[in-house]
Short mmCIF file of C-alpha atoms and ligand atoms in Angstrom, two decimals:
data_model
loop_
_atom_site.label_atom_id
_atom_site.label_comp_id
_atom_site.label_asym_id
_atom_site.label_seq_id
_atom_site.Cartn_x
_atom_site.Cartn_y
_atom_site.Cartn_z
CA MET A 16 -41.73 -47.76 -195.11
CA ASN A 17 -39.20 -47.77 -197.92
CA ASP A 18 -38.92 -50.08 -200.89
CA MET A 19 -35.57 -51.79 -201.02
CA LYS A 20 -33.77 -55.09 -200.62
CA ILE A 21 -30.22 -56.10 -199.79
CA ILE A 22 -28.43 -57.69 -202.77
CA GLY A 23 -24.87 -58.00 -201.40
CA PHE A 24 -23.15 -58.34 -198.01
CA GLY A 25 -19.52 -57.71 -196.99
CA HIS A 26 -17.30 -57.22 -193.95
CA TYR A 27 -13.65 -56.71 -193.14
CA VAL A 28 -11.62 -56.52 -189.93
CA PRO A 29 -7.96 -55.54 -189.54
CA LYS A 30 -5.48 -58.42 -189.27
CA THR A 31 -4.04 -57.63 -185.80
CA ILE A 32 -5.90 -59.49 -183.04
CA LYS A 33 -5.61 -58.60 -179.36
CA TYR A 34 -6.77 -61.26 -176.88
CA ASN A 35 -8.01 -60.43 -173.38
CA ASP A 36 -4.73 -61.57 -171.87
CA ASP A 37 -2.81 -59.05 -174.04
CA PHE A 38 -4.48 -56.26 -172.04
CA LYS A 39 -2.81 -57.48 -168.85
CA THR A 40 0.39 -55.83 -170.11
CA ILE A 41 -1.21 -52.35 -170.20
CA VAL A 42 -3.94 -52.29 -167.48
CA GLU A 43 -4.93 -54.31 -164.41
CA THR A 44 -7.46 -56.77 -165.80
CA SER A 45 -8.06 -60.46 -166.51
CA ASP A 46 -9.52 -62.69 -169.19
CA GLU A 47 -12.01 -63.96 -166.60
CA TRP A 48 -13.27 -60.41 -165.76
CA ILE A 49 -13.66 -59.37 -169.39
CA LYS A 50 -15.31 -62.60 -170.56
CA SER A 51 -17.72 -62.91 -167.65
CA ARG A 52 -18.78 -59.21 -167.67
CA THR A 53 -19.06 -58.76 -171.45
CA GLY A 54 -18.69 -61.99 -173.46
CA ILE A 55 -15.64 -60.56 -175.29
CA SER A 56 -12.61 -62.84 -175.95
CA LYS A 57 -10.70 -60.83 -178.56
CA ARG A 58 -10.94 -57.85 -180.88
CA HIS A 59 -9.23 -56.71 -184.11
CA LEU A 60 -7.27 -53.45 -183.98
CA THR A 61 -5.92 -51.47 -186.90
CA ASP A 62 -2.20 -50.80 -187.34
CA ASP A 63 -2.18 -48.36 -190.25
CA GLU A 64 -5.48 -48.81 -192.11
CA ASN A 65 -7.86 -45.88 -191.61
CA THR A 66 -11.68 -46.02 -191.58
CA SER A 67 -12.02 -45.45 -195.34
CA ASP A 68 -9.53 -48.28 -196.04
CA ILE A 69 -11.41 -50.92 -194.04
CA ALA A 70 -14.80 -49.54 -195.16
CA SER A 71 -13.88 -49.86 -198.84
CA LYS A 72 -12.70 -53.47 -198.32
CA ALA A 73 -16.07 -54.37 -196.76
CA ALA A 74 -17.87 -52.49 -199.56
CA LEU A 75 -15.88 -54.30 -202.25
CA MET A 76 -16.86 -57.67 -200.76
CA ALA A 77 -20.53 -56.56 -200.77
CA MET A 78 -20.25 -55.41 -204.42
CA GLU A 79 -18.70 -58.73 -205.45
CA ASP A 80 -21.41 -60.60 -203.53
CA ALA A 81 -24.05 -58.54 -205.37
CA GLY A 82 -22.32 -58.90 -208.75
CA VAL A 83 -22.28 -55.13 -209.33
CA SER A 84 -19.47 -52.81 -210.43
CA ALA A 85 -18.50 -49.24 -209.49
CA ASP A 86 -20.60 -47.84 -212.35
CA ASP A 87 -23.75 -49.44 -210.89
CA ILE A 88 -23.63 -47.43 -207.63
CA ASP A 89 -25.66 -44.18 -207.25
CA LEU A 90 -25.14 -43.46 -203.54
CA VAL A 91 -22.62 -44.25 -200.78
CA VAL A 92 -23.55 -43.65 -197.12
CA CYS A 93 -21.02 -44.40 -194.38
CA ALA A 94 -21.98 -44.51 -190.70
CA THR A 95 -18.97 -43.76 -188.50
CA ILE A 96 -17.86 -41.84 -185.41
CA THR A 97 -14.18 -42.26 -186.35
CA PRO A 98 -13.86 -40.63 -189.80
CA ASP A 99 -10.46 -40.21 -191.50
CA SER A 100 -10.94 -36.42 -191.49
CA PHE A 101 -13.49 -33.71 -190.61
CA THR A 102 -13.79 -33.13 -194.33
CA PRO A 103 -13.96 -34.63 -196.92
CA SER A 104 -16.30 -37.31 -195.63
CA THR A 105 -15.20 -40.93 -195.26
CA ALA A 106 -17.81 -41.81 -197.90
CA SER A 107 -16.12 -39.44 -200.38
CA LYS A 108 -12.80 -41.21 -199.79
CA ILE A 109 -14.52 -44.58 -200.23
CA LEU A 110 -15.80 -43.45 -203.67
CA LYS A 111 -12.22 -42.94 -204.78
CA LEU A 112 -10.97 -46.23 -203.30
CA LEU A 113 -13.78 -48.14 -205.04
CA GLY A 114 -13.32 -46.33 -208.36
CA ILE A 115 -16.85 -44.87 -208.33
CA LYS A 116 -16.69 -41.84 -210.62
CA ARG A 117 -20.05 -40.18 -209.88
CA ALA A 118 -22.38 -40.83 -206.91
CA MET A 119 -23.93 -39.02 -203.97
CA ALA A 120 -21.70 -39.69 -200.91
CA PHE A 121 -21.80 -38.62 -197.27
CA ASP A 122 -21.29 -39.80 -193.66
CA ILE A 123 -23.79 -40.30 -190.85
CA SER A 124 -22.95 -39.92 -187.17
CA ALA A 125 -25.36 -41.78 -184.90
CA ALA A 126 -22.83 -43.88 -182.93
CA CYS A 127 -23.70 -47.54 -182.51
CA SER A 128 -27.14 -46.99 -184.09
CA GLY A 129 -25.46 -45.44 -187.14
CA PHE A 130 -25.81 -48.35 -189.56
CA ILE A 131 -29.61 -48.43 -189.13
CA TYR A 132 -29.85 -44.63 -189.45
CA ALA A 133 -27.76 -44.96 -192.64
CA MET A 134 -29.96 -47.76 -194.05
CA ASN A 135 -33.05 -45.66 -193.35
CA THR A 136 -31.52 -42.57 -195.01
CA ALA A 137 -30.12 -44.43 -198.02
CA SER A 138 -33.33 -46.29 -198.82
CA ALA A 139 -35.36 -43.06 -198.47
CA ILE A 140 -32.98 -41.26 -200.86
CA LEU A 141 -33.22 -44.07 -203.42
CA THR A 142 -37.03 -43.87 -203.33
CA ALA A 143 -37.24 -40.05 -203.35
CA ASN A 144 -34.70 -39.57 -206.15
CA ASN A 145 -35.67 -42.54 -208.30
CA LEU A 146 -32.15 -43.99 -207.92
CA ARG A 147 -31.34 -47.70 -208.14
CA ARG A 148 -28.44 -48.81 -205.92
CA ALA A 149 -26.63 -47.70 -202.79
CA ILE A 150 -23.75 -48.99 -200.71
CA VAL A 151 -24.41 -48.59 -196.99
CA ILE A 152 -21.45 -49.03 -194.65
CA GLY A 153 -20.79 -49.08 -190.92
CA ALA A 154 -17.07 -48.63 -190.28
CA GLU A 155 -14.96 -47.71 -187.27
CA THR A 156 -11.34 -47.40 -186.20
CA LEU A 157 -12.30 -46.89 -182.55
CA SER A 158 -8.72 -47.58 -181.43
CA LYS A 159 -8.03 -43.96 -182.53
CA ILE A 160 -10.22 -42.61 -179.69
CA VAL A 161 -10.05 -45.33 -177.02
CA ASP A 162 -8.05 -44.46 -173.90
CA TYR A 163 -5.73 -47.45 -173.38
CA THR A 164 -5.02 -46.39 -169.79
CA ASP A 165 -8.73 -46.74 -168.83
CA ARG A 166 -9.45 -50.42 -168.11
CA SER A 167 -13.20 -49.86 -167.89
CA THR A 168 -13.41 -48.93 -171.60
CA CYS A 169 -10.25 -50.08 -173.43
CA VAL A 170 -11.05 -53.79 -173.25
CA LEU A 171 -14.49 -53.32 -174.81
CA PHE A 172 -13.88 -51.90 -178.27
CA GLY A 173 -12.58 -53.17 -181.62
CA ASP A 174 -12.10 -51.95 -185.20
CA GLY A 175 -13.92 -53.21 -188.30
CA ALA A 176 -16.36 -52.54 -191.12
CA GLY A 177 -19.51 -54.06 -192.58
CA ALA A 178 -21.36 -53.11 -195.76
CA VAL A 179 -24.38 -53.96 -197.88
CA VAL A 180 -25.46 -53.10 -201.41
CA ILE A 181 -29.14 -52.20 -201.46
CA GLU A 182 -31.43 -51.92 -204.46
CA ALA A 183 -34.76 -50.14 -204.85
CA THR A 184 -37.52 -52.79 -205.20
CA GLU A 185 -41.05 -53.55 -204.07
CA ASN A 186 -39.86 -55.09 -200.75
CA LYS A 187 -41.13 -53.14 -197.74
CA SER A 188 -38.73 -52.46 -194.86
CA VAL A 189 -39.74 -50.95 -191.54
CA PHE A 190 -37.51 -48.44 -189.74
CA TYR A 191 -37.59 -46.87 -186.28
CA CYS A 192 -34.87 -44.35 -185.35
CA MET A 193 -34.87 -42.32 -182.13
CA SER A 194 -32.59 -39.98 -180.15
CA LYS A 195 -32.73 -38.26 -176.77
CA THR A 196 -30.22 -35.94 -175.16
CA ASP A 197 -31.06 -35.93 -171.45
CA GLU A 198 -28.10 -38.17 -170.61
CA GLU A 199 -25.66 -37.42 -173.40
CA ASN A 200 -22.79 -37.20 -170.87
CA ILE A 201 -22.84 -40.94 -170.06
CA LEU A 202 -21.17 -41.87 -173.37
CA TYR A 203 -19.18 -39.41 -175.46
CA ALA A 204 -15.90 -38.47 -177.12
CA ASN A 205 -15.16 -34.78 -177.59
CA ALA A 206 -13.71 -33.34 -180.79
CA LEU A 207 -12.41 -29.76 -180.96
CA LYS A 208 -13.83 -26.97 -178.84
CA PRO A 209 -14.56 -23.52 -180.26
CA GLN A 210 -11.23 -21.74 -180.12
CA GLY A 211 -12.36 -18.11 -180.31
CA VAL A 212 -10.71 -15.92 -182.88
CA PHE A 213 -6.93 -15.63 -182.26
CA LYS A 214 -7.20 -17.49 -178.90
CA GLY A 215 -6.20 -20.92 -180.19
CA GLY A 216 -5.93 -24.23 -178.38
CA LEU A 217 -7.24 -27.70 -179.02
CA ILE A 218 -9.36 -29.62 -176.58
CA ASP A 219 -7.00 -31.71 -174.49
CA ASP A 220 -8.96 -34.95 -174.29
CA TYR A 221 -10.89 -36.51 -177.16
CA HIS A 222 -10.93 -40.05 -175.72
CA LEU A 223 -14.13 -42.06 -175.40
CA LYS A 224 -15.72 -41.72 -171.93
CA MET A 225 -18.48 -43.93 -170.58
CA ASN A 226 -20.52 -44.52 -167.44
CA GLY A 227 -20.87 -48.28 -168.00
CA GLN A 228 -23.65 -48.95 -165.52
CA LYS A 229 -25.88 -46.11 -166.77
CA VAL A 230 -25.30 -47.10 -170.40
CA PHE A 231 -26.10 -50.72 -169.50
CA LYS A 232 -29.48 -49.71 -168.02
CA PHE A 233 -30.28 -47.42 -170.96
CA ALA A 234 -29.32 -50.17 -173.45
CA ILE A 235 -31.82 -52.71 -172.12
CA GLU A 236 -34.69 -50.15 -172.17
CA ALA A 237 -33.65 -48.93 -175.64
CA VAL A 238 -33.47 -52.41 -177.18
CA ASN A 239 -36.86 -53.35 -175.74
CA ASP A 240 -38.41 -50.10 -177.03
CA ALA A 241 -36.81 -50.50 -180.46
CA ILE A 242 -38.04 -54.09 -180.85
CA ASN A 243 -41.53 -53.14 -179.70
CA SER A 244 -41.78 -50.09 -181.97
CA ALA A 245 -40.62 -51.90 -185.12
CA LEU A 246 -43.01 -54.81 -184.49
CA ASN A 247 -45.94 -52.41 -183.94
CA THR A 248 -45.16 -50.47 -187.12
CA ALA A 249 -44.86 -53.67 -189.14
CA GLY A 250 -47.95 -55.30 -187.57
CA LEU A 251 -45.85 -58.35 -186.61
CA THR A 252 -45.11 -60.28 -183.42
CA ILE A 253 -41.69 -61.35 -182.16
CA ASN A 254 -42.42 -64.90 -183.41
CA ASP A 255 -42.62 -63.58 -186.99
CA ILE A 256 -38.91 -62.64 -186.83
CA ASP A 257 -36.42 -65.35 -187.85
CA LEU A 258 -33.30 -63.70 -186.39
CA ILE A 259 -32.56 -60.56 -184.36
CA ILE A 260 -29.17 -58.98 -185.01
CA PRO A 261 -28.42 -56.59 -182.13
CA HIS A 262 -25.59 -54.13 -181.68
CA GLN A 263 -22.79 -56.16 -180.10
CA ALA A 264 -21.96 -54.29 -176.86
CA ASN A 265 -22.39 -56.83 -174.07
CA GLU A 266 -23.84 -60.38 -173.97
CA ARG A 267 -25.45 -59.56 -170.61
CA ILE A 268 -27.56 -56.83 -172.27
CA ILE A 269 -28.90 -59.42 -174.71
CA ALA A 270 -29.50 -61.89 -171.88
CA ALA A 271 -31.68 -59.27 -170.12
CA VAL A 272 -33.59 -58.62 -173.36
CA CYS A 273 -34.14 -62.40 -173.79
CA ARG A 274 -35.64 -62.56 -170.30
CA HIS A 275 -37.93 -59.59 -171.05
CA TRP A 276 -39.27 -61.15 -174.27
CA ASN A 277 -39.09 -64.74 -172.99
CA LEU A 278 -36.83 -65.67 -175.92
CA ASP A 279 -34.05 -68.22 -176.31
CA PHE A 280 -30.54 -66.78 -176.68
CA ASN A 281 -30.26 -68.41 -180.11
CA ARG A 282 -32.91 -66.05 -181.54
CA PHE A 283 -30.15 -63.39 -181.44
CA TYR A 284 -27.01 -63.42 -183.60
CA LEU A 285 -23.95 -62.82 -181.42
CA ASN A 286 -20.31 -62.41 -182.46
CA ILE A 287 -19.10 -60.00 -179.74
CA SER A 288 -16.71 -62.71 -178.54
CA GLU A 289 -14.72 -62.33 -181.81
CA TYR A 290 -14.82 -58.57 -182.42
CA GLY A 291 -15.76 -56.68 -179.23
CA ASN A 292 -17.88 -53.56 -179.65
CA THR A 293 -17.23 -52.01 -183.08
CA SER A 294 -19.90 -49.27 -182.77
CA ALA A 295 -21.48 -48.42 -186.16
CA ALA A 296 -19.78 -51.43 -187.74
CA SER A 297 -21.10 -54.06 -185.33
CA ILE A 298 -24.57 -54.72 -186.80
CA ALA A 299 -23.21 -54.50 -190.37
CA ILE A 300 -20.43 -57.03 -189.65
CA ALA A 301 -22.88 -59.38 -187.91
CA LEU A 302 -25.40 -59.10 -190.77
CA SER A 303 -22.77 -59.92 -193.39
CA GLU A 304 -21.31 -62.74 -191.32
CA ALA A 305 -24.77 -64.28 -190.72
CA HIS A 306 -25.41 -64.14 -194.49
CA HIS A 307 -22.06 -65.65 -195.52
CA LYS A 308 -22.31 -68.38 -192.83
CA LYS A 309 -25.82 -69.11 -194.20
CA VAL A 310 -27.44 -68.50 -190.80
CA ILE A 311 -29.93 -66.35 -192.75
CA GLY A 312 -31.06 -66.61 -196.35
CA LYS A 313 -33.70 -65.70 -198.90
CA GLY A 314 -37.19 -65.36 -197.43
CA ASN A 315 -35.99 -64.81 -193.85
CA ARG A 316 -37.31 -61.85 -191.88
CA VAL A 317 -34.49 -60.21 -189.91
CA MET A 318 -34.61 -57.47 -187.28
CA LEU A 319 -31.61 -55.18 -186.68
CA VAL A 320 -31.45 -53.34 -183.34
CA GLY A 321 -28.95 -50.63 -182.37
CA PHE A 322 -28.27 -48.32 -179.40
CA GLY A 323 -25.48 -45.97 -178.45
CA ALA A 324 -24.17 -42.48 -177.78
CA GLY A 325 -26.49 -39.57 -178.39
CA LEU A 326 -28.27 -41.26 -176.88
CA THR A 327 -29.58 -42.97 -179.99
CA TRP A 328 -31.46 -46.20 -180.61
CA ALA A 329 -32.94 -47.75 -183.72
CA SER A 330 -34.45 -50.85 -185.28
CA MET A 331 -35.25 -52.15 -188.72
CA ILE A 332 -37.15 -55.16 -190.05
CA ILE A 333 -36.13 -56.41 -193.47
CA GLU A 334 -37.12 -59.40 -195.61
CA LEU A 335 -34.20 -61.02 -197.38
N1 COA B 406 -10.82 -55.45 -165.58
C1 COA B 406 -10.95 -55.68 -164.26
N2 COA B 406 -11.74 -54.92 -163.48
C2 COA B 406 -12.39 -53.89 -164.06
C3 COA B 406 -12.28 -53.61 -165.44
C4 COA B 406 -11.45 -54.44 -166.20
N3 COA B 406 -11.28 -54.27 -167.52
N4 COA B 406 -13.05 -52.55 -165.72
C5 COA B 406 -13.64 -52.16 -164.57
N5 COA B 406 -13.25 -52.98 -163.57
C6 COA B 406 -13.61 -52.93 -162.15
C7 COA B 406 -14.12 -51.58 -161.70
O1 COA B 406 -13.04 -50.71 -161.42
C8 COA B 406 -14.92 -51.95 -160.50
O2 COA B 406 -14.03 -52.15 -159.43
P1 COA B 406 -14.41 -51.67 -157.94
O3 COA B 406 -15.61 -52.48 -157.56
O4 COA B 406 -13.18 -51.99 -157.16
O5 COA B 406 -14.71 -50.20 -158.06
C9 COA B 406 -15.51 -53.31 -160.85
O6 COA B 406 -14.71 -53.82 -161.93
C10 COA B 406 -16.95 -53.25 -161.28
O7 COA B 406 -17.09 -52.21 -162.24
P2 COA B 406 -18.48 -51.90 -162.91
O8 COA B 406 -18.34 -50.72 -163.80
O9 COA B 406 -19.53 -51.86 -161.84
O10 COA B 406 -18.70 -53.23 -163.77
P3 COA B 406 -19.96 -53.68 -164.57
O11 COA B 406 -20.42 -54.99 -164.08
O12 COA B 406 -20.97 -52.58 -164.69
O13 COA B 406 -19.34 -53.93 -166.02
C11 COA B 406 -19.24 -52.85 -168.16
C12 COA B 406 -18.76 -52.85 -166.72
C13 COA B 406 -18.62 -51.67 -168.89
C14 COA B 406 -18.81 -54.15 -168.81
C15 COA B 406 -20.79 -52.76 -168.17
O14 COA B 406 -21.22 -51.72 -167.32
C16 COA B 406 -21.34 -52.52 -169.55
O15 COA B 406 -21.19 -53.34 -170.44
N6 COA B 406 -22.04 -51.38 -169.74
C17 COA B 406 -22.62 -51.07 -171.02
C18 COA B 406 -21.53 -50.70 -171.95
C19 COA B 406 -22.01 -50.53 -173.34
O16 COA B 406 -22.89 -51.20 -173.77
N7 COA B 406 -21.36 -49.61 -174.02
C20 COA B 406 -21.56 -49.36 -175.38
C21 COA B 406 -22.85 -48.78 -175.67
S1 COA B 406 -22.93 -48.59 -177.35
#
């Protein structure tokens, strides 16, 4: 358990919107197929903004919501699988864009579970180092690595960023983060391969690859395990949770989880229809949106649940 609370929420998505029908010009697909298999209607795709650009816009909104300035921030953690560069980190670039002169800053790579891994890490660092405030961000420009000739993946993903400002307090939050590697080849995007001295050559394909059906099966088991583990750690039941904010990958995954827990669909916050799957950004965008739409507020107990490449999965219970 770590002692922290969220004091500000923000999100940002690029202006360009692509509807399901737009994809008919590049692959053989239909609005009906995409909507009925996933729940997605549209997604936002970046034209020229990189991950640090959209991340800093979400972070700025969270800072304004919290009423804090650049000088009040001690730590910036950015969860992403689509950084601007190998080095420096996206978080380092965000420092500059936000005008933060001195703070600890680094990225976390845990795919679609990344925002919860980042929240866990940031709150632990605040506690261990006696620091006060952190910005935690989930941000992706997935359109950089999506293969737009592959209809089974290109319709699923979108770009965007979500952020929170957290502050060390007496509030207790519960975290559960897990990884396993036995099926890492069902969802991956390669980077560079070792080139060997003087041999040269970049890997020829860094696009995202996925075995949809295997990931679907994993996702349902992972979400159920993550919910169960967080509840056990916190000593709570599912009825003690006001809202569950899951990673937005597919409405049918959430429907299966609802059946397992005998829950109404409206116990989950869903916005996949608007944004598609934005990986590390998805939970952060949904959390900020739920806050700003006043779906959640002070005193509510919220559970975040993520799953993705790694394979990773994670959950977190927080009192607002
Ligand atoms: N438009 C039209 N048809 C498509 C299509 C598209 N965009 N993409 C795939 N298809 C076709 C397939 O080629 C296949 O055709 P075939 O029967 O002639 O071979 C058919 O639709 C069924 O494909 P399948 O992969 O079995 O569909 P599905 O019901 O499993 O749905 C996903 C595919 C990707 C939507 C689903 O598996 C899924 O959501 N998986 C989990 C993905 C996920 O959560 N990823 C992120 C994890 S963080």
